[in-house]
Amino acid sequence: MKPTEKNALNKTSQKNKDMDISQIKTLGALKKAGYESKNIKDELRNNLRAKISKGETVFEGVWGFENTVIPELERAILSRHNINLLGLRGQAKTRLARLMVHLLDEWIPVVEGSEINDDPFKPISRFAKDVIESKGDDTPINWLHRNDRFYEKLATPDVTVADLIGDIDPIKAANLKLSYADDRVIHFGMIPRANRCIFVINELPDLQARIQVSLFNILQEGDIQIRGFKVRMPLDLQFIFTANPEDYTNRGSIVTPLKDRIGSQILTHYPETIQIARTITEQEAGADNHQSEKIHVPSLAKDLLEQISFEARESEFVDYKSGVSARMSITAYENLLSTAERRLLKSGTTETTVRLSDFMGIIPAITGKIELVYEGEQEGAAAVAEHLIGNAIKTLFAAYFPKIEKLERPKERSPYQDLIDWFTENELELMDDDSDEVYKKQLDAIKPLKELLKKYQADTPKEDYYFLLEFILWGLYEYKKLGKNRFTEGYQFKDLLGSYISKL
């Protein structure tokens, strides 16, 4: 862009922002104020350019896409493209689309009474043209806020061309005593009504092919046809589509000519690190003040929660093509807090810390969010959920404590041997609803357990201390060094041989 063009754009944007819109009620006043209209793609482009130049965060609250998805999305906006966000479920596709609203101008003028948000300077509907022709500079205008310029439609099998584009309205024809040949009997669909707005179609492949065909001209030329009316309407829209790669084979596909008309296709992805996943979960989880103040969640517990999702995405029991939504971690975190809160209420105490045994309370959040393959169905959803929790414990255990090898060297003493020996003569029972006082007393009684933690995790924060003690026990169970039995209301840890005999 030449410097003179850039300066002109900046002056126009500043001029529009400096106006006192509350005083502008007519087309004449709008002209006098020097307002200059622009199409929506230029709006998005200009405001994005301004934000990038100032170093501002464009897509607030979206994490993990800073070096992948967001640069591609910004390039698509700068290119004035319609966009298809392609990715598995729970990858923030719709959130990205909704955040684009913040790149729109705060207010735009529309002809008062227009069904399709007619620009007073570029009217496209018969209604707006007739009003401006009859009233001229006295044409009344309204102001539309950017929050009202977002339309969203989920593609379902029952969506029709009439829903999206429009149809003849016989009731309107009867009331106005008009012939069906008069274009004033047209009832506009969602897309014309979203003129000068962002329009999102979620799960595009689910839209029937014949309905996708009706979008061809809107995307390319801007004209629409309704029941034989040749209506030339250069609609001003920013289209954003979302799609799941699984849909291409399971339910439908995006027809090739439509794909050809979509400027940019951007691939989304899941969080690549536990830290990013934790940030998303803590941002989105619906924890209230009572839970936040009264329930402490150890850092390891938060990591463990996210690791479960990572394990699920790699599990042989879970359908990887379906994906494991970030919503699983969010709802699991909410369940984890609620499990601890329920114990808190039953014990009558004022505060508590999440325990590892509380993770059994997140199983309903896991079973509702994963799609199982045949082997997983044979195992059962609850069993798969427990398997994922166990795998997450094994994965993180090695980061905190010495690795447990399958084959041990002769005459080499394991760092866990004293603890294992303790369980040959003792058992530990941890009830789900034990008060913190009873819970801590039970763990404090195991001297080798405390010594192990002191040796390998001496810097453990005081509030996380007992969680790590319990974590060691669960880790040894997962590595088949200890036995564990589930009671109706708790868990029993014992030596491996005794646990095996009790099951016979």
Short mmCIF file of C-alpha atoms in Angstrom, two decimals:
data_model
loop_
_atom_site.label_atom_id
_atom_site.label_comp_id
_atom_site.label_asym_id
_atom_site.label_seq_id
_atom_site.Cartn_x
_atom_site.Cartn_y
_atom_site.Cartn_z
CA MET A 1 0.00 0.00 0.00
CA LYS A 2 1.31 3.49 -0.91
CA PRO A 3 1.93 6.00 1.94
CA THR A 4 -0.81 8.32 0.62
CA GLU A 5 -3.37 5.46 0.65
CA LYS A 6 -2.30 4.43 4.16
CA ASN A 7 -2.68 8.01 5.44
CA ALA A 8 -6.12 8.27 3.84
CA LEU A 9 -7.27 5.08 5.54
CA ASN A 10 -5.95 6.25 8.92
CA LYS A 11 -7.67 9.62 8.57
CA THR A 12 -10.98 7.95 7.65
CA SER A 13 -10.83 5.60 10.62
CA GLN A 14 -9.93 8.42 13.02
CA LYS A 15 -12.66 10.64 11.61
CA ASN A 16 -15.29 7.93 12.12
CA LYS A 17 -14.10 7.28 15.69
CA ASP A 18 -14.11 10.97 16.67
CA MET A 19 -17.79 11.47 15.77
CA ASP A 20 -20.42 11.97 18.45
CA ILE A 21 -22.86 9.45 17.03
CA SER A 22 -25.56 10.28 19.58
CA GLN A 23 -26.13 13.56 17.71
CA ILE A 24 -26.39 11.96 14.26
CA LYS A 25 -29.97 10.90 13.51
CA THR A 26 -30.39 11.56 9.80
CA LEU A 27 -28.56 10.89 6.56
CA GLY A 28 -27.95 14.62 6.10
CA ALA A 29 -26.27 14.91 9.51
CA LEU A 30 -24.17 11.87 8.67
CA LYS A 31 -22.98 13.47 5.42
CA LYS A 32 -22.27 16.76 7.19
CA ALA A 33 -20.15 14.94 9.79
CA GLY A 34 -18.02 13.53 6.97
CA TYR A 35 -18.67 9.90 7.80
CA GLU A 36 -17.16 7.47 5.30
CA SER A 37 -18.48 3.92 5.11
CA LYS A 38 -16.38 0.87 4.31
CA ASN A 39 -17.12 -2.79 3.79
CA ILE A 40 -16.75 -5.28 6.63
CA LYS A 41 -13.59 -6.94 5.35
CA ASP A 42 -11.85 -3.55 5.23
CA GLU A 43 -13.15 -2.81 8.72
CA LEU A 44 -11.60 -6.01 10.05
CA ARG A 45 -8.40 -5.44 8.10
CA ASN A 46 -7.90 -1.81 9.19
CA ASN A 47 -8.62 -2.48 12.86
CA LEU A 48 -6.35 -5.54 12.83
CA ARG A 49 -3.54 -3.50 11.29
CA ALA A 50 -3.95 -0.90 14.04
CA LYS A 51 -3.83 -3.53 16.81
CA ILE A 52 -0.79 -5.28 15.36
CA SER A 53 1.03 -1.95 14.96
CA LYS A 54 0.36 -1.12 18.63
CA GLY A 55 1.44 -4.58 19.80
CA GLU A 56 -2.01 -5.33 21.25
CA THR A 57 -3.32 -8.86 21.82
CA VAL A 58 -5.88 -9.49 19.10
CA PHE A 59 -7.48 -12.74 20.27
CA GLU A 60 -7.69 -12.38 24.03
CA GLY A 61 -8.09 -15.55 26.11
CA VAL A 62 -6.97 -18.01 23.42
CA TRP A 63 -3.88 -19.94 24.44
CA GLY A 64 -1.45 -22.15 22.55
CA PHE A 65 -2.18 -20.69 19.10
CA GLU A 66 0.22 -17.74 19.31
CA ASN A 67 2.71 -19.15 16.80
CA THR A 68 0.42 -21.36 14.73
CA VAL A 69 -3.27 -20.60 14.26
CA ILE A 70 -3.42 -16.89 15.12
CA PRO A 71 -0.74 -15.74 12.61
CA GLU A 72 -2.58 -17.66 9.87
CA LEU A 73 -5.90 -16.15 10.93
CA GLU A 74 -4.42 -12.65 10.92
CA ARG A 75 -3.00 -13.21 7.43
CA ALA A 76 -6.44 -14.36 6.23
CA ILE A 77 -8.08 -11.22 7.64
CA LEU A 78 -5.44 -8.98 6.06
CA SER A 79 -6.12 -10.77 2.76
CA ARG A 80 -9.89 -10.11 3.11
CA HIS A 81 -10.62 -13.85 2.91
CA ASN A 82 -13.60 -15.85 3.97
CA ILE A 83 -12.25 -18.46 6.39
CA ASN A 84 -12.71 -22.15 7.18
CA LEU A 85 -11.44 -23.26 10.62
CA LEU A 86 -10.74 -26.99 10.38
CA GLY A 87 -10.07 -29.02 13.51
CA LEU A 88 -11.30 -31.63 15.98
CA ARG A 89 -13.88 -30.81 18.61
CA GLY A 90 -12.93 -28.58 21.50
CA GLN A 91 -10.19 -26.64 19.68
CA ALA A 92 -11.62 -23.12 20.19
CA LYS A 93 -12.83 -22.73 16.58
CA THR A 94 -16.08 -20.97 17.48
CA ARG A 95 -14.34 -18.88 20.14
CA LEU A 96 -11.90 -17.54 17.54
CA ALA A 97 -14.82 -16.63 15.30
CA ARG A 98 -16.63 -14.79 18.10
CA LEU A 99 -13.51 -12.87 19.08
CA MET A 100 -13.34 -11.40 15.58
CA VAL A 101 -16.22 -9.14 16.61
CA HIS A 102 -13.67 -7.03 18.52
CA LEU A 103 -12.03 -6.15 15.21
CA LEU A 104 -15.19 -4.42 13.97
CA ASP A 105 -15.86 -0.69 14.33
CA GLU A 106 -17.82 -0.04 17.52
CA TRP A 107 -20.83 1.50 15.72
CA ILE A 108 -22.05 1.61 12.13
CA PRO A 109 -25.05 3.55 10.73
CA VAL A 110 -28.03 1.72 9.20
CA VAL A 111 -31.20 2.95 7.54
CA GLU A 112 -33.90 2.90 10.21
CA GLY A 113 -36.36 0.05 9.66
CA SER A 114 -34.12 -1.87 7.27
CA GLU A 115 -34.28 -5.65 7.65
CA ILE A 116 -30.80 -6.13 6.23
CA ASN A 117 -28.79 -3.34 7.91
CA ASP A 118 -28.65 -1.15 4.82
CA ASP A 119 -25.73 1.26 4.64
CA PRO A 120 -27.26 4.76 4.18
CA PHE A 121 -24.59 5.53 1.56
CA LYS A 122 -24.92 2.21 -0.29
CA PRO A 123 -28.49 0.92 0.10
CA ILE A 124 -29.17 -2.45 -1.48
CA SER A 125 -32.76 -3.29 -0.46
CA ARG A 126 -35.82 -1.89 -2.18
CA PHE A 127 -37.09 -0.59 1.17
CA ALA A 128 -33.96 1.47 1.86
CA LYS A 129 -33.74 2.80 -1.67
CA ASP A 130 -37.39 3.90 -1.57
CA VAL A 131 -36.95 5.60 1.83
CA ILE A 132 -33.84 7.49 0.74
CA GLU A 133 -35.47 8.49 -2.55
CA SER A 134 -38.54 9.89 -0.78
CA LYS A 135 -36.89 11.49 2.28
CA GLY A 136 -33.41 12.33 1.02
CA ASP A 137 -31.22 13.86 3.71
CA ASP A 138 -34.06 13.49 6.23
CA THR A 139 -33.77 9.69 6.04
CA PRO A 140 -33.66 8.49 9.67
CA ILE A 141 -30.73 6.31 10.68
CA ASN A 142 -29.95 4.04 13.61
CA TRP A 143 -26.60 2.88 14.95
CA LEU A 144 -25.69 -0.81 15.17
CA HIS A 145 -23.17 -1.91 17.81
CA ARG A 146 -20.50 -4.44 16.90
CA ASN A 147 -21.82 -6.90 19.51
CA ASP A 148 -25.00 -7.15 17.41
CA ARG A 149 -23.07 -7.90 14.24
CA PHE A 150 -22.39 -11.58 14.86
CA TYR A 151 -24.68 -14.29 13.45
CA GLU A 152 -24.17 -17.99 13.98
CA LYS A 153 -25.90 -21.02 12.48
CA LEU A 154 -25.27 -24.67 13.29
CA ALA A 155 -25.48 -26.80 10.16
CA THR A 156 -28.13 -29.45 10.76
CA PRO A 157 -29.93 -31.75 8.29
CA ASP A 158 -33.14 -29.70 8.55
CA VAL A 159 -31.56 -26.41 7.39
CA THR A 160 -33.19 -25.18 4.17
CA VAL A 161 -32.35 -22.63 1.51
CA ALA A 162 -35.30 -20.59 2.80
CA ASP A 163 -33.69 -20.47 6.26
CA LEU A 164 -30.40 -19.18 4.92
CA ILE A 165 -31.37 -17.14 1.84
CA GLY A 166 -35.10 -16.41 2.07
CA ASP A 167 -38.49 -17.21 0.55
CA ILE A 168 -41.78 -15.67 -0.52
CA ASP A 169 -43.96 -14.79 2.47
CA PRO A 170 -47.64 -15.40 1.60
CA ILE A 171 -48.83 -13.67 4.80
CA LYS A 172 -46.92 -10.53 3.89
CA ALA A 173 -48.36 -10.69 0.38
CA ALA A 174 -51.89 -10.98 1.78
CA ASN A 175 -51.48 -8.19 4.34
CA LEU A 176 -49.96 -5.79 1.83
CA LYS A 177 -52.32 -6.97 -0.95
CA LEU A 178 -49.38 -7.58 -3.25
CA SER A 179 -48.86 -10.05 -6.08
CA TYR A 180 -46.30 -12.81 -5.67
CA ALA A 181 -44.52 -11.14 -8.59
CA ASP A 182 -43.74 -8.11 -6.37
CA ASP A 183 -40.33 -8.37 -4.67
CA ARG A 184 -41.76 -6.74 -1.54
CA VAL A 185 -43.27 -10.12 -0.58
CA ILE A 186 -39.81 -11.60 -0.06
CA HIS A 187 -38.90 -12.71 3.47
CA PHE A 188 -35.14 -12.52 3.85
CA GLY A 189 -33.27 -15.43 5.41
CA MET A 190 -30.45 -15.36 7.95
CA ILE A 191 -27.68 -14.46 5.53
CA PRO A 192 -29.24 -11.31 4.02
CA ARG A 193 -30.27 -10.25 7.54
CA ALA A 194 -26.61 -10.58 8.55
CA ASN A 195 -25.55 -8.03 5.92
CA ARG A 196 -22.50 -6.06 7.14
CA CYS A 197 -21.94 -8.67 9.87
CA ILE A 198 -19.84 -11.72 10.62
CA PHE A 199 -21.75 -14.89 9.70
CA VAL A 200 -20.58 -18.24 11.07
CA ILE A 201 -21.74 -21.64 9.88
CA ASN A 202 -20.61 -24.32 12.33
CA GLU A 203 -19.99 -27.91 11.19
CA LEU A 204 -20.19 -27.01 7.51
CA PRO A 205 -19.88 -30.62 6.20
CA ASP A 206 -23.18 -31.44 7.93
CA LEU A 207 -24.92 -28.99 5.59
CA GLN A 208 -26.54 -30.88 2.73
CA ALA A 209 -24.74 -30.52 -0.60
CA ARG A 210 -27.72 -28.80 -2.28
CA ILE A 211 -27.74 -26.20 0.53
CA GLN A 212 -24.00 -25.64 0.16
CA VAL A 213 -24.59 -24.94 -3.53
CA SER A 214 -26.85 -22.01 -2.59
CA LEU A 215 -23.81 -20.30 -1.04
CA PHE A 216 -21.76 -20.25 -4.24
CA ASN A 217 -22.91 -16.91 -5.62
CA ILE A 218 -23.04 -15.22 -2.22
CA LEU A 219 -19.40 -16.03 -1.62
CA GLN A 220 -18.19 -15.11 -5.07
CA GLU A 221 -20.49 -12.54 -6.69
CA GLY A 222 -22.75 -11.42 -3.83
CA ASP A 223 -26.09 -12.04 -5.61
CA ILE A 224 -28.96 -14.11 -4.30
CA GLN A 225 -32.01 -15.60 -6.02
CA ILE A 226 -35.26 -16.21 -4.19
CA ARG A 227 -38.06 -18.20 -5.82
CA GLY A 228 -37.21 -16.97 -9.31
CA PHE A 229 -36.68 -13.33 -8.35
CA LYS A 230 -33.44 -12.08 -9.81
CA VAL A 231 -32.35 -10.01 -6.86
CA ARG A 232 -29.00 -8.33 -7.33
CA MET A 233 -27.86 -7.66 -3.77
CA PRO A 234 -24.13 -7.17 -3.19
CA LEU A 235 -24.25 -8.42 0.38
CA ASP A 236 -21.36 -7.34 2.57
CA LEU A 237 -20.42 -10.30 4.78
CA GLN A 238 -17.46 -11.90 6.50
CA PHE A 239 -18.05 -15.65 6.34
CA ILE A 240 -16.39 -17.98 8.82
CA PHE A 241 -16.97 -21.73 8.59
CA THR A 242 -15.97 -24.40 11.07
CA ALA A 243 -15.54 -28.07 10.26
CA ASN A 244 -14.31 -31.29 11.83
CA PRO A 245 -12.03 -33.51 9.67
CA GLU A 246 -13.97 -36.55 10.90
CA ASP A 247 -17.09 -35.20 9.20
CA TYR A 248 -15.53 -35.61 5.77
CA THR A 249 -15.94 -39.36 5.98
CA ASN A 250 -18.63 -39.97 8.58
CA ARG A 251 -21.39 -37.54 7.73
CA GLY A 252 -20.67 -35.43 4.70
CA SER A 253 -18.14 -33.24 2.96
CA ILE A 254 -17.61 -29.71 1.77
CA VAL A 255 -18.41 -29.66 -1.93
CA THR A 256 -15.40 -28.77 -4.04
CA PRO A 257 -16.74 -25.56 -5.67
CA LEU A 258 -17.57 -24.20 -2.20
CA LYS A 259 -14.09 -25.02 -0.89
CA ASP A 260 -12.71 -23.22 -3.92
CA ARG A 261 -14.58 -20.06 -2.91
CA ILE A 262 -13.29 -20.04 0.69
CA GLY A 263 -10.11 -17.97 0.76
CA SER A 264 -8.20 -19.55 3.66
CA GLN A 265 -8.47 -22.90 5.43
CA ILE A 266 -6.78 -22.87 8.83
CA LEU A 267 -5.98 -25.97 10.87
CA THR A 268 -6.49 -25.78 14.63
CA HIS A 269 -4.96 -28.12 17.21
CA TYR A 270 -5.02 -29.15 20.88
CA PRO A 271 -2.71 -27.60 23.52
CA GLU A 272 0.83 -28.83 23.01
CA THR A 273 1.98 -28.59 26.64
CA ILE A 274 0.45 -29.27 30.03
CA GLN A 275 1.12 -25.67 31.10
CA ILE A 276 -0.96 -24.29 28.23
CA ALA A 277 -3.72 -26.83 28.94
CA ARG A 278 -3.71 -25.79 32.61
CA THR A 279 -4.09 -22.14 31.68
CA ILE A 280 -7.10 -22.94 29.49
CA THR A 281 -8.76 -25.12 32.14
CA GLU A 282 -8.30 -22.59 34.95
CA GLN A 283 -9.67 -19.84 32.71
CA GLU A 284 -12.74 -21.76 31.61
CA ALA A 285 -13.67 -23.82 34.69
CA GLY A 286 -16.71 -22.53 36.56
CA ALA A 287 -15.24 -22.54 40.09
CA ASP A 288 -17.08 -20.18 42.43
CA ASN A 289 -15.47 -18.09 45.17
CA HIS A 290 -16.34 -20.62 47.88
CA GLN A 291 -14.52 -23.42 46.07
CA SER A 292 -11.54 -21.22 45.23
CA GLU A 293 -11.14 -20.03 48.82
CA LYS A 294 -11.88 -23.26 50.69
CA ILE A 295 -10.33 -25.92 48.43
CA HIS A 296 -6.63 -26.05 47.65
CA VAL A 297 -5.65 -27.81 44.43
CA PRO A 298 -1.97 -28.92 44.42
CA SER A 299 0.06 -28.10 41.35
CA LEU A 300 0.66 -31.79 40.72
CA ALA A 301 -3.10 -32.42 40.79
CA LYS A 302 -3.58 -29.80 38.06
CA ASP A 303 -0.83 -31.37 35.95
CA LEU A 304 -2.31 -34.82 36.48
CA LEU A 305 -5.72 -33.63 35.35
CA GLU A 306 -4.31 -32.32 32.06
CA GLN A 307 -2.15 -35.41 31.57
CA ILE A 308 -5.31 -37.52 31.51
CA SER A 309 -6.41 -35.71 28.32
CA PHE A 310 -2.96 -36.21 26.78
CA GLU A 311 -3.16 -39.92 27.60
CA ALA A 312 -6.66 -40.16 26.11
CA ARG A 313 -5.46 -38.68 22.80
CA GLU A 314 -2.86 -41.44 22.57
CA SER A 315 -4.93 -44.30 24.02
CA GLU A 316 -5.61 -47.45 22.03
CA PHE A 317 -9.12 -47.50 23.51
CA VAL A 318 -10.10 -43.99 22.33
CA ASP A 319 -11.03 -43.01 18.78
CA TYR A 320 -8.31 -40.51 17.88
CA LYS A 321 -10.25 -39.30 14.80
CA SER A 322 -12.99 -38.02 17.07
CA GLY A 323 -10.54 -36.16 19.28
CA VAL A 324 -10.61 -35.43 23.00
CA SER A 325 -12.09 -32.02 23.62
CA ALA A 326 -10.49 -29.47 25.95
CA ARG A 327 -13.91 -29.45 27.59
CA MET A 328 -13.02 -32.81 29.17
CA SER A 329 -10.33 -31.22 31.33
CA ILE A 330 -12.61 -28.31 32.17
CA THR A 331 -15.53 -30.45 33.34
CA ALA A 332 -13.16 -32.88 35.07
CA TYR A 333 -11.64 -29.99 37.03
CA GLU A 334 -15.11 -28.87 38.07
CA ASN A 335 -15.92 -32.43 39.19
CA LEU A 336 -12.66 -32.61 41.10
CA LEU A 337 -13.51 -29.46 43.05
CA SER A 338 -17.05 -30.69 43.68
CA THR A 339 -15.77 -34.04 45.01
CA ALA A 340 -13.56 -32.21 47.52
CA GLU A 341 -16.37 -29.78 48.36
CA ARG A 342 -18.81 -32.62 49.08
CA ARG A 343 -16.32 -34.14 51.53
CA LEU A 344 -15.83 -30.73 53.09
CA LEU A 345 -19.56 -30.33 53.66
CA LYS A 346 -19.99 -33.83 55.08
CA SER A 347 -17.08 -33.50 57.49
CA GLY A 348 -18.21 -30.08 58.71
CA THR A 349 -14.75 -28.55 58.33
CA THR A 350 -13.95 -25.17 56.81
CA GLU A 351 -11.28 -26.00 54.24
CA THR A 352 -9.58 -28.95 52.56
CA THR A 353 -7.08 -30.02 49.92
CA VAL A 354 -7.81 -32.13 46.87
CA ARG A 355 -6.71 -35.75 47.32
CA LEU A 356 -5.65 -38.19 44.65
CA SER A 357 -8.58 -40.45 45.55
CA ASP A 358 -10.84 -37.50 44.61
CA PHE A 359 -9.88 -38.20 40.99
CA MET A 360 -12.37 -41.07 40.97
CA GLY A 361 -15.01 -38.34 41.06
CA ILE A 362 -14.00 -37.11 37.60
CA ILE A 363 -14.86 -40.39 35.87
CA PRO A 364 -18.32 -39.16 34.74
CA ALA A 365 -16.64 -36.18 33.06
CA ILE A 366 -14.29 -38.50 31.18
CA THR A 367 -16.84 -41.11 30.06
CA GLY A 368 -19.07 -38.44 28.59
CA LYS A 369 -16.31 -36.85 26.53
CA ILE A 370 -14.49 -39.73 24.84
CA GLU A 371 -15.50 -41.85 21.87
CA LEU A 372 -14.32 -45.44 22.28
CA VAL A 373 -13.15 -47.84 19.60
CA TYR A 374 -14.31 -51.48 19.69
CA GLU A 375 -11.65 -52.53 22.20
CA GLY A 376 -12.62 -49.66 24.46
CA GLU A 377 -16.28 -50.62 24.30
CA GLN A 378 -15.31 -54.13 25.36
CA GLU A 379 -13.41 -52.75 28.37
CA GLY A 380 -16.23 -50.40 29.35
CA ALA A 381 -16.18 -46.61 29.56
CA ALA A 382 -15.57 -46.45 33.33
CA ALA A 383 -12.72 -48.97 33.13
CA VAL A 384 -11.11 -46.98 30.31
CA ALA A 385 -11.42 -43.80 32.39
CA GLU A 386 -9.64 -45.47 35.34
CA HIS A 387 -7.01 -46.77 32.92
CA LEU A 388 -6.37 -43.22 31.66
CA ILE A 389 -6.02 -41.89 35.21
CA GLY A 390 -3.57 -44.71 35.99
CA ASN A 391 -1.50 -43.98 32.87
CA ALA A 392 -1.36 -40.28 33.78
CA ILE A 393 -0.06 -41.18 37.25
CA LYS A 394 2.63 -43.44 35.74
CA THR A 395 3.72 -40.76 33.28
CA LEU A 396 4.14 -38.05 35.92
CA PHE A 397 5.54 -40.36 38.61
CA ALA A 398 8.88 -40.61 36.85
CA ALA A 399 9.21 -36.82 36.85
CA TYR A 400 9.03 -36.68 40.67
CA PHE A 401 10.54 -39.93 41.92
CA PRO A 402 13.13 -42.51 40.80
CA LYS A 403 12.03 -44.54 37.83
CA ILE A 404 10.73 -48.03 38.58
CA GLU A 405 12.21 -50.53 36.15
CA LYS A 406 10.38 -53.68 35.11
CA LEU A 407 13.53 -55.72 35.65
CA GLU A 408 15.62 -54.93 38.72
CA ARG A 409 19.33 -55.66 38.97
CA PRO A 410 20.33 -58.42 41.42
CA LYS A 411 21.46 -57.23 44.87
CA GLU A 412 20.48 -53.63 44.04
CA ARG A 413 18.13 -52.27 46.68
CA SER A 414 15.16 -50.34 45.40
CA PRO A 415 14.59 -46.86 46.90
CA TYR A 416 11.02 -48.02 47.54
CA GLN A 417 11.94 -51.24 49.34
CA ASP A 418 11.44 -49.91 52.90
CA LEU A 419 7.99 -48.69 51.98
CA ILE A 420 7.09 -51.97 50.27
CA ASP A 421 8.35 -53.87 53.33
CA TRP A 422 6.14 -51.74 55.58
CA PHE A 423 3.09 -52.97 53.69
CA THR A 424 4.00 -56.63 54.18
CA GLU A 425 2.96 -56.21 57.80
CA ASN A 426 0.55 -53.28 57.61
CA GLU A 427 -2.40 -52.01 55.59
CA LEU A 428 -3.70 -48.54 54.90
CA GLU A 429 -7.35 -47.60 54.50
CA LEU A 430 -8.31 -44.18 53.14
CA MET A 431 -12.04 -43.50 53.28
CA ASP A 432 -13.57 -41.09 50.78
CA ASP A 433 -15.20 -38.96 53.48
CA ASP A 434 -12.41 -39.00 56.09
CA SER A 435 -11.77 -35.59 57.61
CA ASP A 436 -8.41 -33.99 56.83
CA GLU A 437 -7.30 -34.75 60.37
CA VAL A 438 -7.95 -38.50 59.99
CA TYR A 439 -6.52 -38.56 56.46
CA LYS A 440 -3.26 -36.92 57.50
CA LYS A 441 -2.93 -39.09 60.60
CA GLN A 442 -3.22 -42.22 58.44
CA LEU A 443 -0.45 -41.11 56.08
CA ASP A 444 1.76 -39.78 58.89
CA ALA A 445 1.82 -43.27 60.39
CA ILE A 446 3.86 -44.56 57.42
CA LYS A 447 7.39 -43.48 58.27
CA PRO A 448 9.11 -44.87 55.10
CA LEU A 449 6.59 -42.92 52.99
CA LYS A 450 7.53 -39.62 54.63
CA GLU A 451 11.24 -40.38 54.35
CA LEU A 452 10.86 -41.09 50.65
CA LEU A 453 9.18 -37.75 50.05
CA LYS A 454 11.76 -35.92 52.15
CA LYS A 455 14.60 -37.47 50.17
CA TYR A 456 13.31 -36.86 46.63
CA GLN A 457 10.92 -33.91 46.97
CA ALA A 458 12.25 -31.96 49.94
CA ASP A 459 10.99 -28.65 48.52
CA THR A 460 7.35 -29.75 48.37
CA PRO A 461 5.07 -26.91 49.54
CA LYS A 462 3.42 -27.62 52.88
CA GLU A 463 -0.07 -27.50 51.40
CA ASP A 464 0.86 -30.10 48.72
CA TYR A 465 2.66 -32.44 51.12
CA TYR A 466 -0.07 -35.03 51.71
CA PHE A 467 -1.14 -35.12 48.08
CA LEU A 468 2.37 -36.24 47.13
CA LEU A 469 2.39 -38.84 49.90
CA GLU A 470 -0.76 -40.37 48.45
CA PHE A 471 0.63 -39.95 44.92
CA ILE A 472 3.55 -42.23 45.84
CA LEU A 473 1.16 -44.98 46.90
CA TRP A 474 -0.89 -44.74 43.72
CA GLY A 475 2.29 -44.69 41.65
CA LEU A 476 3.59 -47.87 43.28
CA TYR A 477 0.23 -49.50 42.62
CA GLU A 478 0.35 -48.53 38.93
CA TYR A 479 3.88 -49.99 38.70
CA LYS A 480 2.61 -53.16 40.39
CA LYS A 481 4.66 -52.76 43.54
CA LEU A 482 1.65 -52.43 45.87
CA GLY A 483 -1.88 -53.79 45.86
CA LYS A 484 -4.99 -51.60 45.97
CA ASN A 485 -8.60 -52.57 46.62
CA ARG A 486 -11.67 -50.41 46.25
CA PHE A 487 -14.22 -50.43 49.08
CA THR A 488 -17.70 -49.03 48.77
CA GLU A 489 -16.51 -45.84 50.46
CA GLY A 490 -12.72 -45.86 50.16
CA TYR A 491 -9.46 -47.53 49.21
CA GLN A 492 -7.19 -50.08 50.85
CA PHE A 493 -3.44 -50.28 50.09
CA LYS A 494 -1.61 -53.48 51.01
CA ASP A 495 1.27 -55.63 49.83
CA LEU A 496 0.94 -56.98 46.31
CA LEU A 497 0.76 -60.67 47.28
CA GLY A 498 -1.89 -60.07 49.94
CA SER A 499 -3.95 -58.06 47.48
CA TYR A 500 -3.69 -60.84 44.91
CA ILE A 501 -4.75 -63.52 47.44
CA SER A 502 -7.73 -61.44 48.60
CA LYS A 503 -9.07 -61.42 45.03
CA LEU A 504 -8.98 -65.19 44.70
#
